[in-house]
mmCIF file of C-alpha atoms in Angstrom:
data_model
loop_
_atom_site.group_PDB
_atom_site.id
_atom_site.type_symbol
_atom_site.label_atom_id
_atom_site.label_comp_id
_atom_site.label_asym_id
_atom_site.label_seq_id
_atom_site.Cartn_x
_atom_site.Cartn_y
_atom_site.Cartn_z
ATOM 1 C CA ALA A 1 -0.475 -21.618 -7.445
ATOM 2 C CA GLU A 2 -1.012 -20.209 -3.534
ATOM 3 C CA TYR A 3 1.440 -22.067 -1.080
ATOM 4 C CA VAL A 4 3.291 -20.714 2.033
ATOM 5 C CA SER A 5 7.153 -21.002 1.625
ATOM 6 C CA LEU A 6 9.749 -20.844 4.455
ATOM 7 C CA ASP A 7 12.621 -19.619 2.976
ATOM 8 C CA ALA A 8 16.224 -18.716 4.420
ATOM 9 C CA GLU A 9 19.337 -17.293 3.022
ATOM 10 C CA LEU A 10 22.754 -18.062 4.586
ATOM 11 C CA GLY A 11 26.083 -15.594 3.468
ATOM 12 C CA PHE A 12 29.348 -16.823 3.666
ATOM 13 C CA VAL A 13 28.769 -20.363 2.758
ATOM 14 C CA ARG A 14 31.773 -22.774 0.987
ATOM 15 C CA ASP A 15 29.451 -24.594 -1.323
ATOM 16 C CA HIS A 16 25.822 -25.836 -1.021
ATOM 17 C CA PHE A 17 27.101 -28.768 1.012
ATOM 18 C CA ASP A 18 26.964 -25.705 3.729
ATOM 19 C CA VAL A 19 23.072 -25.005 3.223
ATOM 20 C CA MET A 20 22.522 -28.650 3.380
ATOM 21 C CA ALA A 21 23.558 -28.821 6.772
ATOM 22 C CA VAL A 22 21.819 -25.603 8.035
ATOM 23 C CA LEU A 23 18.431 -27.209 6.496
ATOM 24 C CA ARG A 24 19.058 -30.544 7.936
ATOM 25 C CA GLU A 25 19.608 -28.664 11.677
ATOM 26 C CA VAL A 26 16.347 -26.749 10.575
ATOM 27 C CA VAL A 27 14.368 -29.843 10.435
ATOM 28 C CA ALA A 28 15.598 -31.176 13.313
ATOM 29 C CA GLY A 29 14.763 -28.138 15.238
ATOM 30 C CA MET A 30 11.163 -28.148 13.534
ATOM 31 C CA VAL A 31 10.512 -31.871 14.124
ATOM 32 C CA GLU A 32 11.677 -31.671 18.229
ATOM 33 C CA ALA A 33 9.735 -28.414 18.807
ATOM 34 C CA MET A 34 6.555 -30.315 17.251
ATOM 35 C CA ARG A 35 7.678 -33.366 19.721
ATOM 36 C CA GLU A 36 7.877 -30.857 22.889
ATOM 37 C CA ARG A 37 5.276 -28.239 22.211
ATOM 38 C CA SER A 38 2.470 -29.678 20.856
ATOM 39 C CA PRO A 39 2.294 -33.772 21.710
ATOM 40 C CA ALA A 40 -1.378 -33.531 21.982
ATOM 41 C CA ALA A 41 -2.062 -32.145 18.218
ATOM 42 C CA VAL A 42 0.897 -35.262 17.392
ATOM 43 C CA GLU A 43 -1.170 -37.921 19.248
ATOM 44 C CA LEU A 44 -4.561 -36.463 17.896
ATOM 45 C CA LEU A 45 -3.459 -36.326 14.310
ATOM 46 C CA GLU A 46 -1.416 -39.937 14.605
ATOM 47 C CA VAL A 47 1.558 -38.273 13.232
ATOM 48 C CA GLN A 48 4.437 -40.263 13.019
ATOM 49 C CA LEU A 49 7.109 -37.892 13.425
ATOM 50 C CA PRO A 50 10.691 -39.173 11.698
ATOM 51 C CA GLU A 51 13.929 -39.060 13.198
ATOM 52 C CA VAL A 52 16.151 -36.956 11.496
ATOM 53 C CA PRO A 53 19.437 -38.376 11.080
ATOM 54 C CA ALA A 54 22.362 -36.820 11.993
ATOM 55 C CA GLU A 55 23.422 -36.997 8.380
ATOM 56 C CA ILE A 56 20.978 -36.958 5.691
ATOM 57 C CA PRO A 57 22.112 -39.278 2.943
ATOM 58 C CA TRP A 58 22.834 -37.976 -0.520
ATOM 59 C CA VAL A 59 22.835 -39.232 -4.111
ATOM 60 C CA HIS A 60 24.246 -36.891 -7.078
ATOM 61 C CA PHE A 61 21.550 -36.130 -9.551
ATOM 62 C CA SER A 62 24.005 -38.348 -12.509
ATOM 63 C CA GLU A 63 24.372 -41.468 -10.165
ATOM 64 C CA THR A 64 20.676 -41.737 -9.692
ATOM 65 C CA GLY A 65 19.551 -43.389 -13.231
ATOM 66 C CA VAL A 66 17.489 -40.449 -14.606
ATOM 67 C CA ASP A 67 17.782 -39.271 -17.937
ATOM 68 C CA ASP A 68 15.809 -36.216 -18.119
ATOM 69 C CA VAL A 69 16.754 -32.996 -16.441
ATOM 70 C CA ASP A 70 14.290 -33.638 -13.410
ATOM 71 C CA LEU A 71 13.105 -36.750 -10.971
ATOM 72 C CA ALA A 72 9.910 -37.823 -11.747
ATOM 73 C CA PRO A 73 7.375 -38.419 -9.050
ATOM 74 C CA ALA A 74 8.359 -42.278 -9.397
ATOM 75 C CA ASP A 75 12.166 -41.409 -9.135
ATOM 76 C CA GLU A 76 11.423 -39.612 -5.858
ATOM 77 C CA ARG A 77 9.524 -42.475 -4.553
ATOM 78 C CA ARG A 78 12.241 -45.062 -5.535
ATOM 79 C CA LEU A 79 14.771 -42.992 -3.927
ATOM 80 C CA GLY A 80 13.221 -42.700 -0.838
ATOM 81 C CA GLU A 81 12.804 -46.398 -0.425
ATOM 82 C CA GLN A 82 16.131 -46.787 -1.523
ATOM 83 C CA TYR A 83 18.028 -44.261 0.974
ATOM 84 C CA GLY A 84 15.034 -43.965 3.829
ATOM 85 C CA GLU A 85 12.813 -41.067 4.908
ATOM 86 C CA PHE A 86 15.226 -38.413 4.142
ATOM 87 C CA VAL A 87 17.837 -38.167 1.193
ATOM 88 C CA PHE A 88 19.281 -34.911 -0.670
ATOM 89 C CA VAL A 89 19.483 -35.416 -4.122
ATOM 90 C CA THR A 90 22.396 -32.733 -5.060
ATOM 91 C CA GLY A 91 23.892 -31.643 -8.849
ATOM 92 C CA TYR A 92 20.622 -31.109 -10.297
ATOM 93 C CA PRO A 93 21.284 -30.084 -14.636
ATOM 94 C CA ILE A 94 21.880 -26.940 -14.420
ATOM 95 C CA ALA A 95 19.249 -26.114 -17.146
ATOM 96 C CA LYS A 96 16.703 -27.164 -14.714
ATOM 97 C CA ARG A 97 17.798 -24.579 -12.133
ATOM 98 C CA PRO A 98 17.165 -20.814 -12.148
ATOM 99 C CA PHE A 99 19.657 -18.915 -13.504
ATOM 100 C CA TYR A 100 21.460 -17.501 -10.182
ATOM 101 C CA THR A 101 22.704 -21.204 -9.545
ATOM 102 C CA HIS A 102 26.096 -21.585 -9.140
ATOM 103 C CA PRO A 103 27.619 -24.584 -11.565
ATOM 104 C CA GLU A 104 29.381 -27.119 -9.936
ATOM 105 C CA PRO A 105 33.017 -26.732 -10.270
ATOM 106 C CA GLY A 106 34.386 -28.854 -12.774
ATOM 107 C CA ARG A 107 30.881 -30.183 -14.237
ATOM 108 C CA PRO A 108 29.293 -27.089 -15.309
ATOM 109 C CA GLU A 109 26.305 -29.352 -16.691
ATOM 110 C CA TYR A 110 25.586 -29.790 -13.075
ATOM 111 C CA SER A 111 24.902 -27.348 -10.427
ATOM 112 C CA ASN A 112 25.884 -26.703 -6.680
ATOM 113 C CA SER A 113 22.043 -27.250 -5.601
ATOM 114 C CA PHE A 114 19.674 -29.736 -3.986
ATOM 115 C CA ASP A 115 16.299 -31.143 -3.457
ATOM 116 C CA LEU A 116 15.864 -32.328 -0.094
ATOM 117 C CA LEU A 117 13.211 -35.645 -0.384
ATOM 118 C CA PHE A 118 10.838 -36.724 2.366
ATOM 119 C CA ARG A 119 8.814 -39.786 2.404
ATOM 120 C CA GLY A 120 9.383 -40.121 -1.245
ATOM 121 C CA LEU A 121 8.695 -36.483 -2.137
ATOM 122 C CA GLU A 122 10.249 -33.231 -2.988
ATOM 123 C CA LEU A 123 10.021 -31.173 0.034
ATOM 124 C CA VAL A 124 12.811 -28.291 -0.286
ATOM 125 C CA THR A 125 14.797 -27.030 -3.385
ATOM 126 C CA GLY A 126 17.991 -25.094 -1.982
ATOM 127 C CA GLY A 127 21.343 -24.408 -3.561
ATOM 128 C CA GLN A 128 24.403 -21.958 -3.544
ATOM 129 C CA ARG A 129 24.157 -18.942 -5.646
ATOM 130 C CA LEU A 130 25.960 -16.965 -7.928
ATOM 131 C CA HIS A 131 27.434 -14.176 -6.207
ATOM 132 C CA ARG A 132 29.702 -12.275 -8.754
ATOM 133 C CA TYR A 133 28.340 -9.919 -11.180
ATOM 134 C CA GLN A 134 29.884 -10.956 -14.242
ATOM 135 C CA ASP A 135 28.926 -15.032 -13.883
ATOM 136 C CA TYR A 136 24.967 -13.152 -13.152
ATOM 137 C CA VAL A 137 25.493 -11.656 -16.862
ATOM 138 C CA ALA A 138 27.095 -14.884 -18.681
ATOM 139 C CA ALA A 139 24.070 -16.988 -17.111
ATOM 140 C CA LEU A 140 21.215 -14.391 -18.500
ATOM 141 C CA ASP A 141 23.763 -14.354 -21.399
ATOM 142 C CA GLY A 142 23.919 -10.691 -21.456
ATOM 143 C CA HIS A 143 20.372 -9.988 -21.361
ATOM 144 C CA THR A 144 20.011 -8.002 -18.075
ATOM 145 C CA GLU A 145 17.829 -5.139 -18.399
ATOM 146 C CA SER A 146 14.783 -6.627 -16.963
ATOM 147 C CA TYR A 147 17.288 -7.850 -13.738
ATOM 148 C CA GLU A 148 19.181 -4.237 -13.244
ATOM 149 C CA GLY A 149 17.956 -3.498 -9.547
ATOM 150 C CA TYR A 150 18.559 -6.997 -8.367
ATOM 151 C CA LEU A 151 22.188 -7.315 -10.120
ATOM 152 C CA GLU A 152 23.397 -3.581 -8.813
ATOM 153 C CA THR A 153 23.943 -5.296 -5.390
ATOM 154 C CA PHE A 154 26.305 -7.675 -6.951
ATOM 155 C CA ARG A 155 28.378 -4.854 -8.854
ATOM 156 C CA HIS A 156 29.621 -3.731 -5.390
ATOM 157 C CA GLY A 157 30.479 -7.181 -3.807
ATOM 158 C CA MET A 158 28.681 -10.090 -2.358
ATOM 159 C CA PRO A 159 29.482 -13.078 -0.554
ATOM 160 C CA PRO A 160 29.868 -16.232 -1.658
ATOM 161 C CA HIS A 161 25.471 -17.185 -0.606
ATOM 162 C CA GLY A 162 23.071 -19.742 -0.602
ATOM 163 C CA GLY A 163 19.675 -20.721 0.567
ATOM 164 C CA PHE A 164 16.436 -22.667 0.616
ATOM 165 C CA ALA A 165 12.315 -23.050 0.659
ATOM 166 C CA ILE A 166 10.578 -25.323 2.389
ATOM 167 C CA GLY A 167 7.042 -25.878 0.976
ATOM 168 C CA LEU A 168 4.731 -25.618 4.061
ATOM 169 C CA GLU A 169 1.926 -27.916 3.214
ATOM 170 C CA ARG A 170 4.180 -29.988 1.440
ATOM 171 C CA TRP A 171 6.094 -30.705 4.994
ATOM 172 C CA LEU A 172 2.432 -31.029 6.378
ATOM 173 C CA GLY A 173 1.113 -33.162 3.714
ATOM 174 C CA ARG A 174 3.854 -35.565 4.613
ATOM 175 C CA LEU A 175 3.858 -35.838 7.965
ATOM 176 C CA LEU A 176 -0.125 -35.819 7.961
ATOM 177 C CA GLU A 177 -0.013 -38.825 5.075
ATOM 178 C CA VAL A 178 -2.907 -36.998 3.803
ATOM 179 C CA PRO A 179 -3.667 -37.737 -0.374
ATOM 180 C CA ASN A 180 -3.876 -34.102 -1.551
ATOM 181 C CA ILE A 181 -1.994 -31.330 -0.664
ATOM 182 C CA ARG A 182 -5.080 -29.503 -0.994
ATOM 183 C CA GLU A 183 -5.583 -31.113 2.522
ATOM 184 C CA THR A 184 -3.150 -28.984 4.045
ATOM 185 C CA THR A 185 -4.047 -25.975 2.263
ATOM 186 C CA LEU A 186 -6.156 -23.022 4.401
ATOM 187 C CA PHE A 187 -8.037 -21.604 1.374
ATOM 188 C CA PRO A 188 -7.276 -24.355 -1.540
ATOM 189 C CA ARG A 189 -8.043 -22.954 -5.204
ATOM 190 C CA ASP A 190 -8.914 -24.944 -8.193
ATOM 191 C CA LEU A 191 -10.473 -25.040 -11.338
ATOM 192 C CA ASN A 192 -13.813 -24.703 -9.880
ATOM 193 C CA ARG A 193 -12.941 -22.764 -6.456
ATOM 194 C CA LEU A 194 -11.507 -19.408 -6.730
ATOM 195 C CA SER A 195 -12.027 -17.799 -3.483
ATOM 196 C CA PRO A 196 -11.965 -17.317 -0.915
#
């Protein structure tokens, strides 16, 4: 798959809620920049810019009523209808997240991670990362050979950290309310088109 990812990593976080707070500021800043710098484009494309709330509501995965390890598109739409344009879903099952995701203290079956849903669709994934070498070894079940270069930095100490990734095409797709993400991709690829 081809996509543009806007990634941020932060050091010295307490947990994933610190990362969520920074993400809220980033999204609000992006909306404000569009409003201030590109009013003609916003008007031409008939973009309904969202109002980013001062505090985006959040719900823990265990409270979503979903029995699977992930949300289905219908679940995302339902949560969007229930909570509004923006909602964080926190605490995804650790089995669904990458090995470097920090488990939730006291409930290790869940993670200190989140998705930000925008208009009923996952827009951003993020969370708190592991930062201790021994936690990585345990998360990888001792099979560290393929990750030694990455893990070496953790032998020497890393601060608690976290991050997130915004899918640019998803963001544009929701802002423009297009029916297919291919319409926001510069050179979309599919089974019948591989170049350019």
